[in-house]
JSON list of C-alpha atoms in Angstrom, two decimals:
[
{"chain": "A", "resi": 1091, "resn": "MET", "atom": "CA", "xyz": [102.55, 29.03, -15.39]},
{"chain": "A", "resi": 1092, "resn": "TYR", "atom": "CA", "xyz": [105.42, 31.21, -16.58]},
{"chain": "A", "resi": 1093, "resn": "LEU", "atom": "CA", "xyz": [105.10, 29.81, -20.11]},
{"chain": "A", "resi": 1094, "resn": "ILE", "atom": "CA", "xyz": [101.46, 30.92, -20.17]},
{"chain": "A", "resi": 1095, "resn": "ILE", "atom": "CA", "xyz": [102.41, 34.35, -18.81]},
{"chain": "A", "resi": 1096, "resn": "GLY", "atom": "CA", "xyz": [105.14, 34.73, -21.41]},
{"chain": "A", "resi": 1097, "resn": "SER", "atom": "CA", "xyz": [102.79, 33.72, -24.24]},
{"chain": "A", "resi": 1098, "resn": "ILE", "atom": "CA", "xyz": [100.08, 36.15, -23.10]},
{"chain": "A", "resi": 1099, "resn": "LEU", "atom": "CA", "xyz": [102.60, 38.97, -22.65]},
{"chain": "A", "resi": 1100, "resn": "PHE", "atom": "CA", "xyz": [104.01, 38.46, -26.14]},
{"chain": "A", "resi": 1101, "resn": "LEU", "atom": "CA", "xyz": [100.46, 38.46, -27.50]},
{"chain": "A", "resi": 1102, "resn": "PHE", "atom": "CA", "xyz": [99.74, 41.62, -25.51]},
{"chain": "A", "resi": 1103, "resn": "PHE", "atom": "CA", "xyz": [102.93, 43.24, -26.84]},
{"chain": "A", "resi": 1104, "resn": "GLY", "atom": "CA", "xyz": [101.87, 42.35, -30.38]},
{"chain": "A", "resi": 1105, "resn": "ILE", "atom": "CA", "xyz": [98.41, 43.86, -29.88]},
{"chain": "A", "resi": 1106, "resn": "GLY", "atom": "CA", "xyz": [99.98, 46.92, -28.28]},
{"chain": "A", "resi": 1107, "resn": "SER", "atom": "CA", "xyz": [102.30, 47.30, -31.27]},
{"chain": "A", "resi": 1108, "resn": "LEU", "atom": "CA", "xyz": [99.40, 47.14, -33.71]},
{"chain": "A", "resi": 1109, "resn": "VAL", "atom": "CA", "xyz": [97.38, 49.69, -31.72]},
{"chain": "A", "resi": 1110, "resn": "THR", "atom": "CA", "xyz": [100.43, 51.97, -31.41]},
{"chain": "A", "resi": 1111, "resn": "GLN", "atom": "CA", "xyz": [101.00, 51.74, -35.16]},
{"chain": "A", "resi": 1112, "resn": "TYR", "atom": "CA", "xyz": [97.34, 52.60, -35.80]},
{"chain": "A", "resi": 1113, "resn": "ILE", "atom": "CA", "xyz": [97.35, 55.58, -33.42]},
{"chain": "A", "resi": 1114, "resn": "ASN", "atom": "CA", "xyz": [100.67, 56.86, -34.77]},
{"chain": "A", "resi": 1115, "resn": "LYS", "atom": "CA", "xyz": [99.24, 57.25, -38.28]},
{"chain": "A", "resi": 1116, "resn": "GLN", "atom": "CA", "xyz": [97.69, 60.54, -37.19]},
{"chain": "A", "resi": 1117, "resn": "SER", "atom": "CA", "xyz": [100.54, 61.65, -34.93]},
{"chain": "A", "resi": 1118, "resn": "LYS", "atom": "CA", "xyz": [103.70, 63.67, -35.43]},
{"chain": "A", "resi": 1119, "resn": "LEU", "atom": "CA", "xyz": [107.02, 61.83, -35.64]},
{"chain": "A", "resi": 1120, "resn": "ARG", "atom": "CA", "xyz": [108.11, 62.89, -32.15]},
{"chain": "A", "resi": 1121, "resn": "GLN", "atom": "CA", "xyz": [104.86, 61.67, -30.55]},
{"chain": "A", "resi": 1122, "resn": "ALA", "atom": "CA", "xyz": [105.08, 58.41, -32.49]},
{"chain": "A", "resi": 1123, "resn": "ASN", "atom": "CA", "xyz": [108.66, 57.78, -31.33]},
{"chain": "A", "resi": 1124, "resn": "GLU", "atom": "CA", "xyz": [107.68, 58.54, -27.72]},
{"chain": "A", "resi": 1125, "resn": "ARG", "atom": "CA", "xyz": [104.86, 55.99, -27.88]},
{"chain": "A", "resi": 1126, "resn": "TRP", "atom": "CA", "xyz": [107.18, 53.31, -29.28]},
{"chain": "A", "resi": 1127, "resn": "LEU", "atom": "CA", "xyz": [109.78, 54.05, -26.59]},
{"chain": "A", "resi": 1128, "resn": "LYS", "atom": "CA", "xyz": [107.12, 53.83, -23.89]},
{"chain": "A", "resi": 1129, "resn": "LEU", "atom": "CA", "xyz": [105.86, 50.47, -25.22]},
{"chain": "A", "resi": 1130, "resn": "VAL", "atom": "CA", "xyz": [109.36, 48.96, -25.44]},
{"chain": "A", "resi": 1131, "resn": "LEU", "atom": "CA", "xyz": [110.33, 50.16, -21.96]},
{"chain": "A", "resi": 1132, "resn": "TYR", "atom": "CA", "xyz": [107.05, 48.82, -20.59]},
{"chain": "A", "resi": 1133, "resn": "PHE", "atom": "CA", "xyz": [107.87, 45.38, -21.99]},
{"chain": "A", "resi": 1134, "resn": "VAL", "atom": "CA", "xyz": [111.40, 45.53, -20.55]},
{"chain": "A", "resi": 1135, "resn": "ILE", "atom": "CA", "xyz": [109.96, 46.42, -17.12]},
{"chain": "A", "resi": 1136, "resn": "LEU", "atom": "CA", "xyz": [107.59, 43.45, -17.30]},
{"chain": "A", "resi": 1137, "resn": "ILE", "atom": "CA", "xyz": [110.46, 41.07, -18.03]},
{"chain": "A", "resi": 1138, "resn": "MET", "atom": "CA", "xyz": [112.50, 42.55, -15.19]},
{"chain": "A", "resi": 1139, "resn": "VAL", "atom": "CA", "xyz": [109.72, 42.29, -12.60]},
{"chain": "A", "resi": 1140, "resn": "PHE", "atom": "CA", "xyz": [108.65, 38.78, -13.57]},
{"chain": "A", "resi": 1141, "resn": "SER", "atom": "CA", "xyz": [112.31, 37.73, -13.43]},
{"chain": "A", "resi": 1142, "resn": "CYS", "atom": "CA", "xyz": [112.56, 39.12, -9.89]},
{"chain": "A", "resi": 1143, "resn": "ILE", "atom": "CA", "xyz": [109.42, 37.21, -8.91]},
{"chain": "A", "resi": 1144, "resn": "TYR", "atom": "CA", "xyz": [110.67, 33.99, -10.50]},
{"chain": "A", "resi": 1145, "resn": "PHE", "atom": "CA", "xyz": [114.05, 34.19, -8.75]},
{"chain": "A", "resi": 1146, "resn": "GLU", "atom": "CA", "xyz": [112.34, 35.19, -5.46]},
{"chain": "A", "resi": 1147, "resn": "LEU", "atom": "CA", "xyz": [113.83, 38.68, -5.35]},
{"chain": "A", "resi": 1148, "resn": "THR", "atom": "CA", "xyz": [110.47, 40.34, -4.86]},
{"chain": "A", "resi": 1149, "resn": "VAL", "atom": "CA", "xyz": [111.27, 41.74, -1.41]},
{"chain": "A", "resi": 1150, "resn": "SER", "atom": "CA", "xyz": [114.44, 43.41, -2.69]},
{"chain": "A", "resi": 1151, "resn": "LEU", "atom": "CA", "xyz": [112.48, 44.79, -5.63]},
{"chain": "A", "resi": 1152, "resn": "ALA", "atom": "CA", "xyz": [109.75, 46.10, -3.32]},
{"chain": "A", "resi": 1153, "resn": "ILE", "atom": "CA", "xyz": [112.29, 47.85, -1.08]},
{"chain": "A", "resi": 1154, "resn": "CYS", "atom": "CA", "xyz": [114.03, 49.45, -4.08]},
{"chain": "A", "resi": 1155, "resn": "ILE", "atom": "CA", "xyz": [110.73, 50.64, -5.52]},
{"chain": "A", "resi": 1156, "resn": "GLY", "atom": "CA", "xyz": [109.72, 51.97, -2.12]},
{"chain": "A", "resi": 1157, "resn": "ILE", "atom": "CA", "xyz": [112.93, 53.94, -1.57]},
{"chain": "A", "resi": 1158, "resn": "ILE", "atom": "CA", "xyz": [112.84, 55.52, -5.02]},
{"chain": "A", "resi": 1159, "resn": "GLY", "atom": "CA", "xyz": [109.13, 56.29, -4.59]},
{"chain": "A", "resi": 1160, "resn": "LEU", "atom": "CA", "xyz": [109.86, 58.07, -1.31]},
{"chain": "A", "resi": 1161, "resn": "PHE", "atom": "CA", "xyz": [112.57, 60.09, -3.04]},
{"chain": "A", "resi": 1162, "resn": "GLU", "atom": "CA", "xyz": [110.13, 61.08, -5.79]},
{"chain": "A", "resi": 1163, "resn": "ILE", "atom": "CA", "xyz": [107.52, 62.24, -3.28]},
{"chain": "A", "resi": 1164, "resn": "SER", "atom": "CA", "xyz": [110.18, 64.21, -1.36]},
{"chain": "A", "resi": 1165, "resn": "LYS", "atom": "CA", "xyz": [111.40, 65.87, -4.55]},
{"chain": "A", "resi": 1166, "resn": "ALA", "atom": "CA", "xyz": [107.84, 66.78, -5.54]},
{"chain": "A", "resi": 1167, "resn": "HIS", "atom": "CA", "xyz": [107.34, 68.46, -2.16]},
{"chain": "A", "resi": 1168, "resn": "ILE", "atom": "CA", "xyz": [110.63, 70.40, -2.29]},
{"chain": "A", "resi": 1169, "resn": "PHE", "atom": "CA", "xyz": [109.58, 72.11, -5.51]},
{"chain": "A", "resi": 1170, "resn": "SER", "atom": "CA", "xyz": [106.03, 72.83, -4.33]},
{"chain": "A", "resi": 1171, "resn": "ASN", "atom": "CA", "xyz": [104.41, 75.37, -2.02]},
{"chain": "A", "resi": 1172, "resn": "LYS", "atom": "CA", "xyz": [102.59, 72.75, 0.05]},
{"chain": "A", "resi": 1173, "resn": "ARG", "atom": "CA", "xyz": [102.82, 72.88, 3.81]},
{"chain": "A", "resi": 1174, "resn": "ILE", "atom": "CA", "xyz": [105.14, 70.46, 5.57]},
{"chain": "A", "resi": 1175, "resn": "ILE", "atom": "CA", "xyz": [102.19, 68.86, 7.36]},
{"chain": "A", "resi": 1176, "resn": "PHE", "atom": "CA", "xyz": [100.82, 67.75, 3.98]},
{"chain": "A", "resi": 1177, "resn": "PHE", "atom": "CA", "xyz": [104.17, 66.14, 3.15]},
{"chain": "A", "resi": 1178, "resn": "PHE", "atom": "CA", "xyz": [104.32, 64.26, 6.46]},
{"chain": "A", "resi": 1179, "resn": "PHE", "atom": "CA", "xyz": [100.73, 63.08, 6.01]},
{"chain": "A", "resi": 1180, "resn": "SER", "atom": "CA", "xyz": [101.46, 61.89, 2.45]},
{"chain": "A", "resi": 1181, "resn": "VAL", "atom": "CA", "xyz": [104.63, 60.10, 3.55]},
{"chain": "A", "resi": 1182, "resn": "PHE", "atom": "CA", "xyz": [102.80, 58.43, 6.46]},
{"chain": "A", "resi": 1183, "resn": "ILE", "atom": "CA", "xyz": [100.12, 57.07, 4.12]},
{"chain": "A", "resi": 1184, "resn": "TYR", "atom": "CA", "xyz": [102.75, 56.01, 1.59]},
{"chain": "A", "resi": 1185, "resn": "LEU", "atom": "CA", "xyz": [104.93, 54.22, 4.15]},
{"chain": "A", "resi": 1186, "resn": "THR", "atom": "CA", "xyz": [101.91, 52.45, 5.62]},
{"chain": "A", "resi": 1187, "resn": "ILE", "atom": "CA", "xyz": [100.95, 51.11, 2.18]},
{"chain": "A", "resi": 1188, "resn": "LEU", "atom": "CA", "xyz": [104.58, 50.33, 1.41]},
{"chain": "A", "resi": 1189, "resn": "PHE", "atom": "CA", "xyz": [104.95, 48.31, 4.62]},
{"chain": "A", "resi": 1190, "resn": "ALA", "atom": "CA", "xyz": [101.95, 46.18, 3.63]},
{"chain": "A", "resi": 1191, "resn": "PHE", "atom": "CA", "xyz": [103.39, 45.81, 0.11]},
{"chain": "A", "resi": 1192, "resn": "ILE", "atom": "CA", "xyz": [106.73, 44.55, 1.45]},
{"chain": "A", "resi": 1193, "resn": "LYS", "atom": "CA", "xyz": [104.91, 42.10, 3.73]},
{"chain": "A", "resi": 1194, "resn": "PHE", "atom": "CA", "xyz": [102.97, 40.92, 0.69]},
{"chain": "A", "resi": 1195, "resn": "SER", "atom": "CA", "xyz": [106.23, 40.44, -1.22]},
{"chain": "A", "resi": 1196, "resn": "ASP", "atom": "CA", "xyz": [107.73, 38.47, 1.67]},
{"chain": "A", "resi": 1197, "resn": "ASN", "atom": "CA", "xyz": [104.80, 36.35, 2.89]},
{"chain": "A", "resi": 1198, "resn": "THR", "atom": "CA", "xyz": [102.80, 35.59, -0.26]},
{"chain": "A", "resi": 1199, "resn": "LEU", "atom": "CA", "xyz": [103.45, 32.50, -2.37]},
{"chain": "A", "resi": 1200, "resn": "THR", "atom": "CA", "xyz": [105.49, 33.19, -5.49]},
{"chain": "A", "resi": 1201, "resn": "GLU", "atom": "CA", "xyz": [102.67, 31.99, -7.76]},
{"chain": "A", "resi": 1202, "resn": "ASN", "atom": "CA", "xyz": [100.20, 34.36, -6.10]},
{"chain": "A", "resi": 1203, "resn": "VAL", "atom": "CA", "xyz": [102.58, 37.32, -6.32]},
{"chain": "A", "resi": 1204, "resn": "CYS", "atom": "CA", "xyz": [102.97, 36.51, -9.99]},
{"chain": "A", "resi": 1205, "resn": "PHE", "atom": "CA", "xyz": [99.19, 36.35, -10.41]},
{"chain": "A", "resi": 1206, "resn": "VAL", "atom": "CA", "xyz": [98.69, 39.72, -8.70]},
{"chain": "A", "resi": 1207, "resn": "TYR", "atom": "CA", "xyz": [101.31, 41.46, -10.82]},
{"chain": "A", "resi": 1208, "resn": "PHE", "atom": "CA", "xyz": [100.09, 39.82, -14.02]},
{"chain": "A", "resi": 1209, "resn": "THR", "atom": "CA", "xyz": [96.53, 40.93, -13.25]},
{"chain": "A", "resi": 1210, "resn": "VAL", "atom": "CA", "xyz": [97.70, 44.48, -12.52]},
{"chain": "A", "resi": 1211, "resn": "VAL", "atom": "CA", "xyz": [99.67, 44.87, -15.75]},
{"chain": "A", "resi": 1212, "resn": "THR", "atom": "CA", "xyz": [97.00, 43.14, -17.83]},
{"chain": "A", "resi": 1213, "resn": "PHE", "atom": "CA", "xyz": [94.34, 45.48, -16.48]},
{"chain": "A", "resi": 1214, "resn": "ASP", "atom": "CA", "xyz": [96.60, 48.49, -16.93]},
{"chain": "A", "resi": 1215, "resn": "GLY", "atom": "CA", "xyz": [97.49, 47.54, -20.49]},
{"chain": "A", "resi": 1216, "resn": "PHE", "atom": "CA", "xyz": [94.05, 46.48, -21.71]},
{"chain": "A", "resi": 1217, "resn": "SER", "atom": "CA", "xyz": [92.27, 49.44, -20.10]},
{"chain": "A", "resi": 1218, "resn": "GLN", "atom": "CA", "xyz": [94.74, 51.78, -21.78]},
{"chain": "A", "resi": 1219, "resn": "LEU", "atom": "CA", "xyz": [94.38, 50.11, -25.18]},
{"chain": "A", "resi": 1220, "resn": "THR", "atom": "CA", "xyz": [90.58, 49.94, -25.12]},
{"chain": "A", "resi": 1221, "resn": "GLY", "atom": "CA", "xyz": [90.46, 53.48, -23.77]},
{"chain": "A", "resi": 1222, "resn": "GLN", "atom": "CA", "xyz": [92.60, 54.76, -26.63]},
{"chain": "A", "resi": 1223, "resn": "LEU", "atom": "CA", "xyz": [90.50, 52.95, -29.21]},
{"chain": "A", "resi": 1224, "resn": "PHE", "atom": "CA", "xyz": [86.97, 53.40, -27.85]},
{"chain": "A", "resi": 1225, "resn": "GLY", "atom": "CA", "xyz": [87.18, 55.82, -24.92]},
{"chain": "A", "resi": 1226, "resn": "LYS", "atom": "CA", "xyz": [84.76, 58.74, -24.98]},
{"chain": "A", "resi": 1227, "resn": "ARG", "atom": "CA", "xyz": [83.41, 59.26, -21.45]},
{"chain": "A", "resi": 1228, "resn": "LYS", "atom": "CA", "xyz": [85.98, 60.43, -18.92]},
{"chain": "A", "resi": 1229, "resn": "LEU", "atom": "CA", "xyz": [86.13, 58.54, -15.64]},
{"chain": "A", "resi": 1230, "resn": "LEU", "atom": "CA", "xyz": [87.62, 61.14, -13.29]},
{"chain": "A", "resi": 1231, "resn": "PRO", "atom": "CA", "xyz": [89.01, 63.93, -15.49]},
{"chain": "A", "resi": 1232, "resn": "GLN", "atom": "CA", "xyz": [90.01, 66.13, -12.53]},
{"chain": "A", "resi": 1233, "resn": "ILE", "atom": "CA", "xyz": [92.36, 63.44, -11.24]},
{"chain": "A", "resi": 1234, "resn": "SER", "atom": "CA", "xyz": [93.35, 61.35, -14.28]},
{"chain": "A", "resi": 1235, "resn": "PRO", "atom": "CA", "xyz": [92.18, 62.92, -17.56]},
{"chain": "A", "resi": 1236, "resn": "ASN", "atom": "CA", "xyz": [93.14, 59.98, -19.79]},
{"chain": "A", "resi": 1237, "resn": "LYS", "atom": "CA", "xyz": [91.04, 57.34, -18.02]},
{"chain": "A", "resi": 1238, "resn": "THR", "atom": "CA", "xyz": [87.64, 56.50, -19.49]},
{"chain": "A", "resi": 1239, "resn": "PHE", "atom": "CA", "xyz": [84.65, 54.33, -18.59]},
{"chain": "A", "resi": 1240, "resn": "GLU", "atom": "CA", "xyz": [85.17, 52.37, -21.80]},
{"chain": "A", "resi": 1241, "resn": "GLY", "atom": "CA", "xyz": [88.79, 51.69, -20.85]},
{"chain": "A", "resi": 1242, "resn": "LEU", "atom": "CA", "xyz": [87.74, 50.54, -17.39]},
{"chain": "A", "resi": 1243, "resn": "LEU", "atom": "CA", "xyz": [85.11, 48.18, -18.80]},
{"chain": "A", "resi": 1244, "resn": "GLY", "atom": "CA", "xyz": [87.45, 46.81, -21.47]},
{"chain": "A", "resi": 1245, "resn": "GLY", "atom": "CA", "xyz": [90.20, 46.27, -18.91]},
{"chain": "A", "resi": 1246, "resn": "LEU", "atom": "CA", "xyz": [87.84, 44.44, -16.55]},
{"chain": "A", "resi": 1247, "resn": "ILE", "atom": "CA", "xyz": [86.43, 42.13, -19.21]},
{"chain": "A", "resi": 1248, "resn": "LEU", "atom": "CA", "xyz": [89.75, 41.20, -20.83]},
{"chain": "A", "resi": 1249, "resn": "THR", "atom": "CA", "xyz": [91.62, 40.84, -17.54]},
{"chain": "A", "resi": 1250, "resn": "THR", "atom": "CA", "xyz": [88.91, 38.62, -16.07]},
{"chain": "A", "resi": 1251, "resn": "SER", "atom": "CA", "xyz": [89.01, 36.51, -19.22]},
{"chain": "A", "resi": 1252, "resn": "THR", "atom": "CA", "xyz": [92.78, 35.94, -18.97]},
{"chain": "A", "resi": 1253, "resn": "SER", "atom": "CA", "xyz": [92.49, 35.03, -15.26]},
{"chain": "A", "resi": 1254, "resn": "PHE", "atom": "CA", "xyz": [90.87, 31.72, -16.29]},
{"chain": "A", "resi": 1255, "resn": "PHE", "atom": "CA", "xyz": [94.33, 30.43, -17.24]},
{"chain": "A", "resi": 1256, "resn": "PHE", "atom": "CA", "xyz": [95.66, 30.70, -13.67]},
{"chain": "A", "resi": 1257, "resn": "PHE", "atom": "CA", "xyz": [93.19, 29.16, -11.23]},
{"chain": "A", "resi": 1258, "resn": "GLN", "atom": "CA", "xyz": [94.95, 25.77, -11.41]},
{"chain": "A", "resi": 1259, "resn": "TYR", "atom": "CA", "xyz": [98.29, 27.33, -10.38]},
{"chain": "A", "resi": 1260, "resn": "ILE", "atom": "CA", "xyz": [97.17, 29.46, -7.42]},
{"chain": "A", "resi": 1261, "resn": "ASP", "atom": "CA", "xyz": [95.00, 26.92, -5.62]},
{"chain": "A", "resi": 1262, "resn": "PHE", "atom": "CA", "xyz": [91.80, 28.92, -6.21]},
{"chain": "A", "resi": 1263, "resn": "SER", "atom": "CA", "xyz": [88.49, 27.79, -7.63]},
{"chain": "A", "resi": 1264, "resn": "ILE", "atom": "CA", "xyz": [87.36, 29.41, -10.88]},
{"chain": "A", "resi": 1265, "resn": "GLY", "atom": "CA", "xyz": [84.94, 31.62, -8.95]},
{"chain": "A", "resi": 1266, "resn": "GLN", "atom": "CA", "xyz": [87.62, 32.68, -6.46]},
{"chain": "A", "resi": 1267, "resn": "THR", "atom": "CA", "xyz": [90.06, 33.41, -9.29]},
{"chain": "A", "resi": 1268, "resn": "ILE", "atom": "CA", "xyz": [87.54, 35.63, -11.10]},
{"chain": "A", "resi": 1269, "resn": "ALA", "atom": "CA", "xyz": [86.54, 37.44, -7.89]},
{"chain": "A", "resi": 1270, "resn": "THR", "atom": "CA", "xyz": [90.19, 37.98, -6.96]},
{"chain": "A", "resi": 1271, "resn": "ALA", "atom": "CA", "xyz": [91.03, 39.27, -10.45]},
{"chain": "A", "resi": 1272, "resn": "ILE", "atom": "CA", "xyz": [88.12, 41.75, -10.33]},
{"chain": "A", "resi": 1273, "resn": "SER", "atom": "CA", "xyz": [89.14, 42.99, -6.88]},
{"chain": "A", "resi": 1274, "resn": "ILE", "atom": "CA", "xyz": [92.76, 43.41, -8.04]},
{"chain": "A", "resi": 1275, "resn": "CYS", "atom": "CA", "xyz": [91.54, 45.45, -11.01]},
{"chain": "A", "resi": 1276, "resn": "PHE", "atom": "CA", "xyz": [89.78, 47.89, -8.67]},
{"chain": "A", "resi": 1277, "resn": "THR", "atom": "CA", "xyz": [92.69, 48.09, -6.23]},
{"chain": "A", "resi": 1278, "resn": "ALA", "atom": "CA", "xyz": [95.01, 48.70, -9.20]},
{"chain": "A", "resi": 1279, "resn": "LEU", "atom": "CA", "xyz": [92.74, 51.52, -10.36]},
{"chain": "A", "resi": 1280, "resn": "THR", "atom": "CA", "xyz": [92.60, 52.95, -6.82]},
{"chain": "A", "resi": 1281, "resn": "GLY", "atom": "CA", "xyz": [96.38, 52.91, -6.50]},
{"chain": "A", "resi": 1282, "resn": "ASP", "atom": "CA", "xyz": [96.74, 54.65, -9.85]},
{"chain": "A", "resi": 1283, "resn": "LEU", "atom": "CA", "xyz": [94.19, 57.32, -8.91]},
{"chain": "A", "resi": 1284, "resn": "LEU", "atom": "CA", "xyz": [95.82, 57.95, -5.52]},
{"chain": "A", "resi": 1285, "resn": "ALA", "atom": "CA", "xyz": [99.19, 58.52, -7.18]},
{"chain": "A", "resi": 1286, "resn": "SER", "atom": "CA", "xyz": [97.57, 60.79, -9.77]},
{"chain": "A", "resi": 1287, "resn": "LEU", "atom": "CA", "xyz": [95.76, 62.73, -7.04]},
{"chain": "A", "resi": 1288, "resn": "LEU", "atom": "CA", "xyz": [99.05, 63.36, -5.24]},
{"chain": "A", "resi": 1289, "resn": "LYS", "atom": "CA", "xyz": [100.56, 64.62, -8.50]},
{"chain": "A", "resi": 1290, "resn": "ARG", "atom": "CA", "xyz": [97.65, 67.03, -8.92]},
{"chain": "A", "resi": 1291, "resn": "LYS", "atom": "CA", "xyz": [98.13, 68.27, -5.37]},
{"chain": "A", "resi": 1292, "resn": "TYR", "atom": "CA", "xyz": [101.81, 68.90, -6.07]},
{"chain": "A", "resi": 1293, "resn": "GLN", "atom": "CA", "xyz": [100.97, 70.28, -9.53]},
{"chain": "A", "resi": 1294, "resn": "ILE", "atom": "CA", "xyz": [103.44, 68.08, -11.40]},
{"chain": "A", "resi": 1295, "resn": "LYS", "atom": "CA", "xyz": [103.05, 66.00, -14.55]},
{"chain": "A", "resi": 1296, "resn": "ASP", "atom": "CA", "xyz": [105.61, 63.29, -13.69]},
{"chain": "A", "resi": 1297, "resn": "TYR", "atom": "CA", "xyz": [107.22, 62.11, -10.47]},
{"chain": "A", "resi": 1298, "resn": "SER", "atom": "CA", "xyz": [110.59, 61.82, -12.23]},
{"chain": "A", "resi": 1299, "resn": "LYS", "atom": "CA", "xyz": [112.30, 61.16, -15.57]},
{"chain": "A", "resi": 1300, "resn": "LEU", "atom": "CA", "xyz": [113.81, 57.84, -14.49]},
{"chain": "A", "resi": 1301, "resn": "ILE", "atom": "CA", "xyz": [111.62, 55.92, -16.95]},
{"chain": "A", "resi": 1302, "resn": "PRO", "atom": "CA", "xyz": [110.95, 58.00, -20.10]},
{"chain": "A", "resi": 1303, "resn": "GLY", "atom": "CA", "xyz": [107.26, 58.15, -20.92]},
{"chain": "A", "resi": 1304, "resn": "HIS", "atom": "CA", "xyz": [106.17, 56.43, -17.70]},
{"chain": "A", "resi": 1305, "resn": "GLY", "atom": "CA", "xyz": [106.15, 59.30, -15.21]},
{"chain": "A", "resi": 1306, "resn": "GLY", "atom": "CA", "xyz": [108.70, 57.82, -12.83]},
{"chain": "A", "resi": 1307, "resn": "ILE", "atom": "CA", "xyz": [108.99, 54.72, -10.66]},
{"chain": "A", "resi": 1308, "resn": "LEU", "atom": "CA", "xyz": [106.01, 55.59, -8.47]},
{"chain": "A", "resi": 1309, "resn": "ASP", "atom": "CA", "xyz": [103.81, 56.23, -11.48]},
{"chain": "A", "resi": 1310, "resn": "ARG", "atom": "CA", "xyz": [104.81, 52.88, -13.00]},
{"chain": "A", "resi": 1311, "resn": "PHE", "atom": "CA", "xyz": [104.35, 50.76, -9.87]},
{"chain": "A", "resi": 1312, "resn": "ASP", "atom": "CA", "xyz": [101.56, 52.57, -7.98]},
{"chain": "A", "resi": 1313, "resn": "SER", "atom": "CA", "xyz": [98.93, 49.99, -8.95]},
{"chain": "A", "resi": 1314, "resn": "PHE", "atom": "CA", "xyz": [101.15, 47.04, -8.02]},
{"chain": "A", "resi": 1315, "resn": "ILE", "atom": "CA", "xyz": [102.10, 48.59, -4.66]},
{"chain": "A", "resi": 1316, "resn": "PHE", "atom": "CA", "xyz": [98.49, 49.25, -3.66]},
{"chain": "A", "resi": 1317, "resn": "SER", "atom": "CA", "xyz": [97.16, 45.95, -5.01]},
{"chain": "A", "resi": 1318, "resn": "GLY", "atom": "CA", "xyz": [99.87, 43.95, -3.26]},
{"chain": "A", "resi": 1319, "resn": "ALA", "atom": "CA", "xyz": [99.25, 45.82, -0.01]},
{"chain": "A", "resi": 1320, "resn": "MET", "atom": "CA", "xyz": [95.49, 45.18, -0.16]},
{"chain": "A", "resi": 1321, "resn": "TYR", "atom": "CA", "xyz": [96.06, 41.51, -1.04]},
{"chain": "A", "resi": 1322, "resn": "TRP", "atom": "CA", "xyz": [98.25, 41.04, 2.05]},
{"chain": "A", "resi": 1323, "resn": "LEU", "atom": "CA", "xyz": [95.81, 42.93, 4.30]},
{"chain": "A", "resi": 1324, "resn": "THR", "atom": "CA", "xyz": [92.94, 40.79, 3.01]},
{"chain": "A", "resi": 1325, "resn": "ASP", "atom": "CA", "xyz": [94.88, 37.62, 3.81]},
{"chain": "A", "resi": 1326, "resn": "LEU", "atom": "CA", "xyz": [95.76, 39.02, 7.23]},
{"chain": "A", "resi": 1327, "resn": "PHE", "atom": "CA", "xyz": [92.12, 39.73, 8.05]},
{"chain": "A", "resi": 1328, "resn": "LYS", "atom": "CA", "xyz": [91.16, 36.22, 6.91]},
{"chain": "A", "resi": 1329, "resn": "GLU", "atom": "CA", "xyz": [93.68, 34.73, 9.34]},
{"chain": "A", "resi": 1330, "resn": "ILE", "atom": "CA", "xyz": [92.42, 36.90, 12.20]},
{"chain": "A", "resi": 1331, "resn": "LEU", "atom": "CA", "xyz": [88.78, 36.06, 11.53]}
]
C-alpha cells in the first residue's frame, strides 16, 4: 500500500513541478520562487504525515496540529475587533471537530487513516492544479476566491480514479471505495471552506507564517481535520444503528 502511495505521490510531485514551471513562465521571479518553495514544503509535509501514520504516531500528530490550530485562532482573535462571544463560539466548534479528529486518529485502522489522508491531499492537489490550468468559473469567491468549479470537477475525477488502487487494502468493495473517496472529497472541501470563512470573518490572509506559502498549520490541515472527524462520526453512527 505504501509503495503505491509513494509512487503516486512522486508522480503527483512531477506533475506539480511541470505545472509550476509552466505557470512560472509568465510570473515574476519572486512569485516563481514562492511557488517552488510552496511545492517543496508541501511534499515534505506529505512525507512527514505519512511517516507519522506508518509509525502509528497519528494521535500525537493530531494533538500537535490541534494545539497549534487553537493558538492560531486565538492569535487571529486578539488582533481583530470581533466580540469575545464569537471567539468562544468558534473555539467550541473547533474543539468539537478536533475531538472527533483525535478519536478518528486513535480508533481508525492505520490503512484507513492513510486512505483518508491520501484522498484529502490528492483532491487538494489535483483540484488546485486543474483549477490553475482550466479554472474560469469561481466556486465561492466571497469565501475562497481561488477555488473554481473546474478545479472541483478535476479534483473529483482524478481522486476517484486513484482510489481504485486502494480498495484491496482497506477492506472495501470497489463501490464502497469510490463512494468513500467522493464523500471525503466533499468533506475536505467543506473543511477548507470553513477555515477560509473564519479567516474572512477575522479579516486575515493567513493564520500564521509557520509554513511559508501555506497559510499556517490550520490552513494546511483543515481538510484532513474535518474529513477525519466526519469519517469517525460516520463510523460511530453505523455502530449505533
